[in-house]
Amino acid sequence: MAPSEPAPDLEFPFSTSIVTVRIIDSTTTLRLDPELFWRPAIKGLQPVQSPIYCFLISHGDQHILFDLGVRRDWENYAPTTAALIKSTTTVETQQNISEILDSDQSGINIRSMDISAVIWSHHHFDHIGDPSTFPSSTRLVVGPNSETLYQPAYPTNPSSLLRDSDTYGRRIEEITFRDDLHVGGFAAVDYFHDGSFYILDAPGHSHGHLCALARVTTSPDTFLFMGADAAHHPGIIRPTPYLPLPRRAAGYSGEALQSIHPLRTVNAPFFKPSERMFPAMKEAEETVRKIIEMDAQENVFVVLAHDASLAGKMDVFPDEIADWKEKGVKERTRWLFLKYFEKAMEV
């Protein structure tokens, strides 16, 4: 197969500070139909039953969440949202994120009442969860110029995708990105002011869409990239000139995989985002380009919110993810998404 190009040097800002990150399997199964989320079509490719990964980030005694998944009683979303779910997908959630925290018996003792802030990557139903299950002291952090998406909500605004109870009595903080800090090409906010956790401007999928980057070890530095919905399938960010298709992956030869690639190549992603779910396509493709460069770094582990291939292959809550590199998780999981091409290989 083709030789790889060197990964670009992203020069992350120096810091000796870290956060503790626990990836939360939100207990949700959500059907993703290919034609809605990525293009072009590959004949035989089936809908993906995907998870939704959320993240518990701890900075000393301060604990925040990045995304909340789907609320368990999703029928009680705002009527517009509940109707959208019924008409476009199937979803099942066993527990709210607050319930996962409050029922944990591991001894880490981080409960819903301990969460100081919830960061919404964006306002879609599979990420907003049910903020009303957290105390009113829990702040809600949202992307730039997006507060008008959240207020007024249902029933004050009958057509809103959100409920008034999502934000009632709660402080909303709208992120403002400036030109003086960029991390890996992304405009960034240094959330804890010490280089341990960055909120990243990642537009394209929705207004004010956010990703995040956490420094989980130092000496050497390793990072966890929280991709949210910047890409709904790993085939949008792989293969690339930095990570070309190997000679064999997921039980298939590189030649066989290349034969179903829309471009018949080994060094370009299988897919691009679909216009149906990425209204700002130019921005979406630029965001994907930046994630591809992140993914090429040996010390960055990219976790997309709906990457079904990671299920059961990485440590999740209540365990930490700090030792992902030591355990070889990235290398072991990089091409597992190809197993979902099984039906396409048979066509």
Short mmCIF file of C-alpha atoms in Angstrom, two decimals:
data_model
loop_
_atom_site.label_atom_id
_atom_site.label_comp_id
_atom_site.label_asym_id
_atom_site.label_seq_id
_atom_site.Cartn_x
_atom_site.Cartn_y
_atom_site.Cartn_z
CA MET A 1 0.00 0.00 0.00
CA ALA A 2 1.00 3.69 -0.25
CA PRO A 3 3.65 5.06 2.13
CA SER A 4 2.42 7.53 4.71
CA GLU A 5 3.27 11.20 4.82
CA PRO A 6 4.65 12.71 8.05
CA ALA A 7 1.98 14.07 10.35
CA PRO A 8 1.85 17.86 10.49
CA ASP A 9 3.49 19.46 13.52
CA LEU A 10 0.63 20.98 15.48
CA GLU A 11 2.79 22.43 18.29
CA PHE A 12 0.38 22.21 21.21
CA PRO A 13 0.83 24.89 23.87
CA PHE A 14 3.11 23.87 26.74
CA SER A 15 1.56 23.01 30.09
CA THR A 16 2.31 20.86 33.11
CA SER A 17 -1.39 20.64 34.04
CA ILE A 18 -3.77 17.81 33.21
CA VAL A 19 -7.38 16.86 33.68
CA THR A 20 -8.79 13.45 34.51
CA VAL A 21 -11.16 12.26 31.78
CA ARG A 22 -13.67 9.46 32.03
CA ILE A 23 -15.54 8.52 28.86
CA ILE A 24 -19.18 7.83 29.68
CA ASP A 25 -21.10 5.30 27.61
CA SER A 26 -24.44 7.05 27.77
CA THR A 27 -26.34 3.71 27.47
CA THR A 28 -27.96 4.96 24.26
CA THR A 29 -28.31 3.12 20.98
CA LEU A 30 -29.12 5.41 18.06
CA ARG A 31 -29.62 4.42 14.43
CA LEU A 32 -27.58 6.43 11.95
CA ASP A 33 -28.71 6.16 8.34
CA PRO A 34 -25.77 6.66 5.94
CA GLU A 35 -27.57 8.94 3.49
CA LEU A 36 -28.31 11.45 6.27
CA PHE A 37 -24.83 11.76 7.69
CA TRP A 38 -22.14 10.92 5.13
CA ARG A 39 -21.60 10.71 1.38
CA PRO A 40 -21.17 9.27 -1.19
CA ALA A 41 -23.18 6.10 -0.82
CA ILE A 42 -21.38 2.76 -0.77
CA LYS A 43 -23.66 0.03 -2.07
CA GLY A 44 -24.56 -2.45 0.65
CA LEU A 45 -23.53 -0.23 3.56
CA GLN A 46 -26.04 -0.70 6.36
CA PRO A 47 -27.31 1.78 8.97
CA VAL A 48 -25.10 1.88 12.04
CA GLN A 49 -26.46 1.27 15.52
CA SER A 50 -24.30 3.78 17.29
CA PRO A 51 -23.51 4.72 20.88
CA ILE A 52 -23.21 8.25 22.20
CA TYR A 53 -20.10 9.03 24.20
CA CYS A 54 -20.10 11.79 26.77
CA PHE A 55 -17.17 12.90 28.92
CA LEU A 56 -16.62 13.59 32.61
CA ILE A 57 -13.71 15.98 33.03
CA SER A 58 -12.22 16.51 36.48
CA HIS A 59 -9.86 19.35 37.34
CA GLY A 60 -8.98 18.79 40.95
CA ASP A 61 -12.27 19.00 42.82
CA GLN A 62 -14.06 20.69 39.92
CA HIS A 63 -16.08 18.37 37.67
CA ILE A 64 -17.72 19.20 34.35
CA LEU A 65 -19.47 17.22 31.63
CA PHE A 66 -19.08 17.46 27.87
CA ASP A 67 -22.50 16.49 26.46
CA LEU A 68 -25.37 14.58 28.06
CA GLY A 69 -26.49 12.11 25.38
CA VAL A 70 -30.23 11.35 25.06
CA ARG A 71 -32.61 11.67 27.97
CA ARG A 72 -34.05 8.32 29.05
CA ASP A 73 -37.64 9.49 28.57
CA TRP A 74 -36.98 10.96 25.14
CA GLU A 75 -40.72 11.10 24.44
CA ASN A 76 -40.72 14.05 26.87
CA TYR A 77 -38.43 16.17 24.77
CA ALA A 78 -40.13 19.21 23.26
CA PRO A 79 -42.87 17.98 20.88
CA THR A 80 -40.95 19.16 17.79
CA THR A 81 -37.91 17.13 18.86
CA ALA A 82 -39.89 14.02 19.82
CA ALA A 83 -41.62 14.09 16.43
CA LEU A 84 -38.27 14.47 14.68
CA ILE A 85 -36.91 11.40 16.48
CA LYS A 86 -39.94 9.30 15.57
CA SER A 87 -39.72 10.26 11.90
CA THR A 88 -35.97 9.89 11.34
CA THR A 89 -34.43 7.27 13.64
CA THR A 90 -34.80 4.79 16.46
CA VAL A 91 -33.32 5.41 19.88
CA GLU A 92 -33.15 3.63 23.21
CA THR A 93 -31.58 4.98 26.39
CA GLN A 94 -31.32 3.05 29.64
CA GLN A 95 -30.08 5.80 31.99
CA ASN A 96 -29.66 9.54 32.11
CA ILE A 97 -26.09 10.72 32.65
CA SER A 98 -27.11 11.98 36.09
CA GLU A 99 -28.37 8.50 36.94
CA ILE A 100 -25.12 6.91 35.77
CA LEU A 101 -23.19 9.20 38.13
CA ASP A 102 -25.56 8.82 41.06
CA SER A 103 -25.76 5.01 40.87
CA ASP A 104 -22.00 4.46 40.54
CA GLN A 105 -20.56 2.17 43.22
CA SER A 106 -16.89 2.40 42.23
CA GLY A 107 -15.93 4.74 45.04
CA ILE A 108 -14.95 7.78 42.96
CA ASN A 109 -17.98 9.56 44.47
CA ILE A 110 -18.67 12.07 41.72
CA ARG A 111 -22.41 12.67 41.71
CA SER A 112 -24.74 14.86 39.69
CA MET A 113 -24.73 17.42 42.52
CA ASP A 114 -20.93 17.77 42.06
CA ILE A 115 -21.10 18.88 38.41
CA SER A 116 -20.26 22.57 38.15
CA ALA A 117 -20.93 22.88 34.42
CA VAL A 118 -22.35 21.00 31.46
CA ILE A 119 -20.88 21.85 28.06
CA TRP A 120 -23.29 21.25 25.21
CA SER A 121 -21.33 20.54 22.03
CA HIS A 122 -24.49 21.66 20.20
CA HIS A 123 -28.25 21.75 20.58
CA HIS A 124 -29.29 18.43 18.95
CA PHE A 125 -31.34 15.97 20.97
CA ASP A 126 -28.65 13.28 21.19
CA HIS A 127 -26.31 15.64 23.06
CA ILE A 128 -28.49 17.82 25.30
CA GLY A 129 -29.86 15.05 27.56
CA ASP A 130 -31.92 16.34 30.47
CA PRO A 131 -30.17 19.22 32.29
CA SER A 132 -33.10 19.46 34.73
CA THR A 133 -31.71 16.36 36.46
CA PHE A 134 -28.75 18.48 37.65
CA PRO A 135 -28.93 21.13 40.36
CA SER A 136 -29.57 24.75 39.36
CA SER A 137 -25.98 25.55 40.38
CA THR A 138 -24.76 23.56 37.35
CA ARG A 139 -23.94 26.09 34.63
CA LEU A 140 -24.72 25.43 30.97
CA VAL A 141 -21.90 26.25 28.54
CA VAL A 142 -22.85 26.70 24.87
CA GLY A 143 -21.16 27.66 21.62
CA PRO A 144 -20.75 31.16 20.20
CA ASN A 145 -23.79 33.16 19.12
CA SER A 146 -26.09 30.27 19.97
CA GLU A 147 -27.95 31.34 23.09
CA THR A 148 -30.93 32.38 20.95
CA LEU A 149 -31.27 28.70 19.94
CA TYR A 150 -31.96 27.81 23.57
CA GLN A 151 -34.25 30.58 24.75
CA PRO A 152 -37.17 30.94 24.66
CA ALA A 153 -37.94 27.23 24.55
CA TYR A 154 -41.05 25.04 24.69
CA PRO A 155 -43.76 25.72 25.79
CA THR A 156 -43.00 29.46 25.70
CA ASN A 157 -41.93 28.93 22.09
CA PRO A 158 -44.11 26.05 20.83
CA SER A 159 -41.81 25.26 17.89
CA SER A 160 -38.57 25.13 19.88
CA LEU A 161 -36.47 21.96 19.90
CA LEU A 162 -35.74 22.48 23.60
CA ARG A 163 -37.77 22.77 26.78
CA ASP A 164 -37.85 25.73 29.14
CA SER A 165 -36.89 23.30 31.90
CA ASP A 166 -33.53 22.70 30.18
CA THR A 167 -32.34 26.16 31.12
CA TYR A 168 -34.79 27.41 33.78
CA GLY A 169 -33.00 29.02 36.72
CA ARG A 170 -29.65 28.06 35.26
CA ARG A 171 -26.74 30.29 34.32
CA ILE A 172 -25.92 30.04 30.61
CA GLU A 173 -22.36 30.85 29.51
CA GLU A 174 -21.79 31.47 25.82
CA ILE A 175 -18.26 30.74 24.65
CA THR A 176 -16.45 33.56 22.85
CA PHE A 177 -13.47 32.65 20.68
CA ARG A 178 -10.75 35.22 20.05
CA ASP A 179 -7.84 35.27 17.64
CA ASP A 180 -5.13 35.00 20.29
CA LEU A 181 -5.34 31.25 20.96
CA HIS A 182 -5.37 28.39 18.48
CA VAL A 183 -4.77 24.73 19.29
CA GLY A 184 -4.21 22.32 16.44
CA GLY A 185 -5.59 24.93 14.05
CA PHE A 186 -8.80 25.35 16.06
CA ALA A 187 -9.75 28.61 17.70
CA ALA A 188 -9.69 27.68 21.37
CA VAL A 189 -10.67 28.71 24.88
CA ASP A 190 -8.39 27.56 27.72
CA TYR A 191 -11.24 26.57 30.01
CA PHE A 192 -9.32 26.13 33.28
CA HIS A 193 -6.66 28.73 32.35
CA ASP A 194 -3.77 26.30 32.71
CA GLY A 195 -3.54 24.43 29.39
CA SER A 196 -5.25 21.27 30.65
CA PHE A 197 -8.55 21.51 28.76
CA TYR A 198 -9.47 23.44 25.63
CA ILE A 199 -12.90 24.09 24.15
CA LEU A 200 -12.58 24.26 20.36
CA ASP A 201 -14.57 26.09 17.71
CA ALA A 202 -15.74 23.37 15.28
CA PRO A 203 -18.51 24.75 13.04
CA GLY A 204 -20.30 23.03 10.18
CA HIS A 205 -22.74 20.53 11.64
CA SER A 206 -24.79 23.06 13.57
CA HIS A 207 -24.65 26.60 14.81
CA GLY A 208 -22.04 26.98 17.55
CA HIS A 209 -20.81 23.38 17.36
CA LEU A 210 -17.96 22.65 19.78
CA CYS A 211 -15.24 20.02 20.14
CA ALA A 212 -12.74 19.75 22.99
CA LEU A 213 -9.17 18.67 23.69
CA ALA A 214 -8.01 17.37 27.08
CA ARG A 215 -4.39 16.94 28.16
CA VAL A 216 -4.49 13.67 30.11
CA THR A 217 -0.76 13.07 30.77
CA THR A 218 2.48 15.02 30.73
CA SER A 219 6.06 13.81 30.22
CA PRO A 220 5.05 12.78 27.63
CA ASP A 221 2.03 14.84 26.72
CA THR A 222 -0.98 12.84 25.57
CA PHE A 223 -4.40 14.18 24.67
CA LEU A 224 -8.00 13.08 24.21
CA PHE A 225 -9.94 14.81 21.42
CA MET A 226 -13.72 14.94 21.90
CA GLY A 227 -15.15 15.08 18.39
CA ALA A 228 -18.87 15.39 19.16
CA ASP A 229 -20.75 15.49 15.83
CA ALA A 230 -18.05 17.08 13.68
CA ALA A 231 -18.02 13.66 11.97
CA HIS A 232 -20.53 10.84 12.46
CA HIS A 233 -18.36 8.05 11.05
CA PRO A 234 -14.61 7.30 11.31
CA GLY A 235 -14.63 6.87 7.53
CA ILE A 236 -14.94 10.66 7.30
CA ILE A 237 -11.47 11.08 8.85
CA ARG A 238 -9.71 7.90 7.62
CA PRO A 239 -7.76 6.83 5.62
CA THR A 240 -5.54 9.84 4.89
CA PRO A 241 -2.10 10.55 3.46
CA TYR A 242 -0.87 10.35 7.08
CA LEU A 243 -2.74 7.11 7.81
CA PRO A 244 -3.24 5.22 4.51
CA LEU A 245 -5.11 1.95 4.41
CA PRO A 246 -2.86 -0.87 5.63
CA ARG A 247 -2.23 -4.07 3.69
CA ARG A 248 -4.80 -5.80 5.90
CA ALA A 249 -7.39 -4.48 8.34
CA ALA A 250 -10.53 -5.80 10.04
CA GLY A 251 -10.05 -9.12 8.27
CA TYR A 252 -9.94 -7.62 4.77
CA SER A 253 -7.05 -7.03 2.41
CA GLY A 254 -6.14 -3.48 1.55
CA GLU A 255 -6.88 -4.22 -2.10
CA ALA A 256 -10.40 -5.38 -1.28
CA LEU A 257 -11.07 -2.29 0.81
CA GLN A 258 -9.68 -0.07 -1.90
CA SER A 259 -12.06 -1.68 -4.40
CA ILE A 260 -15.13 -0.36 -2.52
CA HIS A 261 -13.62 3.06 -1.79
CA PRO A 262 -15.56 5.66 -3.81
CA LEU A 263 -12.25 7.07 -5.07
CA ARG A 264 -10.52 3.67 -5.34
CA THR A 265 -7.67 5.06 -3.25
CA VAL A 266 -5.86 4.20 -0.02
CA ASN A 267 -5.05 7.69 1.25
CA ALA A 268 -8.29 9.67 1.27
CA PRO A 269 -11.31 9.26 3.59
CA PHE A 270 -14.13 7.00 2.46
CA PHE A 271 -16.69 9.73 3.07
CA LYS A 272 -17.43 13.40 3.38
CA PRO A 273 -20.11 14.91 5.60
CA SER A 274 -23.59 14.93 4.09
CA GLU A 275 -25.16 18.26 3.15
CA ARG A 276 -28.40 17.08 4.77
CA MET A 277 -26.90 17.25 8.27
CA PHE A 278 -24.05 19.71 7.66
CA PRO A 279 -25.65 22.92 6.39
CA ALA A 280 -22.39 24.90 6.48
CA MET A 281 -20.44 22.54 4.24
CA LYS A 282 -17.33 24.65 3.71
CA GLU A 283 -16.92 25.08 7.47
CA ALA A 284 -17.70 21.40 8.08
CA GLU A 285 -14.99 20.24 5.67
CA GLU A 286 -12.49 22.63 7.24
CA THR A 287 -13.33 21.25 10.68
CA VAL A 288 -12.86 17.70 9.37
CA ARG A 289 -9.48 18.68 7.89
CA LYS A 290 -8.34 19.85 11.32
CA ILE A 291 -9.59 16.64 12.98
CA ILE A 292 -7.68 14.59 10.38
CA GLU A 293 -4.51 16.40 11.43
CA MET A 294 -5.32 15.73 15.08
CA ASP A 295 -5.93 12.06 14.29
CA ALA A 296 -2.51 11.85 12.63
CA GLN A 297 -0.75 12.77 15.88
CA GLU A 298 0.63 9.80 17.80
CA ASN A 299 -0.23 11.46 21.10
CA VAL A 300 -3.88 12.36 20.33
CA PHE A 301 -6.73 9.86 20.64
CA VAL A 302 -9.80 11.02 18.70
CA VAL A 303 -13.17 9.88 20.03
CA LEU A 304 -16.14 10.75 17.85
CA ALA A 305 -19.44 10.77 19.73
CA HIS A 306 -20.98 8.01 17.59
CA ASP A 307 -18.00 5.75 16.84
CA ALA A 308 -19.56 2.31 17.26
CA SER A 309 -16.23 0.59 16.55
CA LEU A 310 -14.85 1.77 19.91
CA ALA A 311 -17.54 0.00 21.96
CA GLY A 312 -15.91 -2.41 24.39
CA LYS A 313 -12.42 -1.50 23.14
CA MET A 314 -11.51 1.34 25.50
CA ASP A 315 -11.85 2.15 29.18
CA VAL A 316 -15.10 3.86 30.09
CA PHE A 317 -16.62 5.32 33.25
CA PRO A 318 -15.85 4.86 36.06
CA ASP A 319 -12.33 4.12 34.74
CA GLU A 320 -10.06 6.86 33.46
CA ILE A 321 -8.74 7.04 29.90
CA ALA A 322 -5.33 8.55 30.76
CA ASP A 323 -3.33 5.46 29.82
CA TRP A 324 -4.84 4.98 26.35
CA LYS A 325 -1.45 5.35 24.67
CA GLU A 326 0.33 2.99 27.03
CA LYS A 327 -2.37 0.39 26.33
CA GLY A 328 -2.15 0.87 22.55
CA VAL A 329 -5.85 1.69 22.27
CA LYS A 330 -5.48 4.02 19.30
CA GLU A 331 -3.50 1.60 17.15
CA ARG A 332 -5.75 -1.31 18.11
CA THR A 333 -8.98 0.50 17.24
CA ARG A 334 -7.97 2.69 14.29
CA TRP A 335 -9.39 0.45 11.55
CA LEU A 336 -12.11 -1.40 13.44
CA PHE A 337 -14.78 0.70 11.72
CA LEU A 338 -14.06 -1.24 8.53
CA LYS A 339 -15.93 -4.23 9.96
CA TYR A 340 -19.14 -2.31 9.28
CA PHE A 341 -18.36 -2.57 5.56
CA GLU A 342 -19.04 -6.31 5.64
CA LYS A 343 -22.24 -6.13 3.56
CA ALA A 344 -20.63 -3.74 1.12
CA MET A 345 -17.79 -6.21 0.60
CA GLU A 346 -20.34 -8.87 -0.35
CA VAL A 347 -22.05 -6.79 -3.06
#
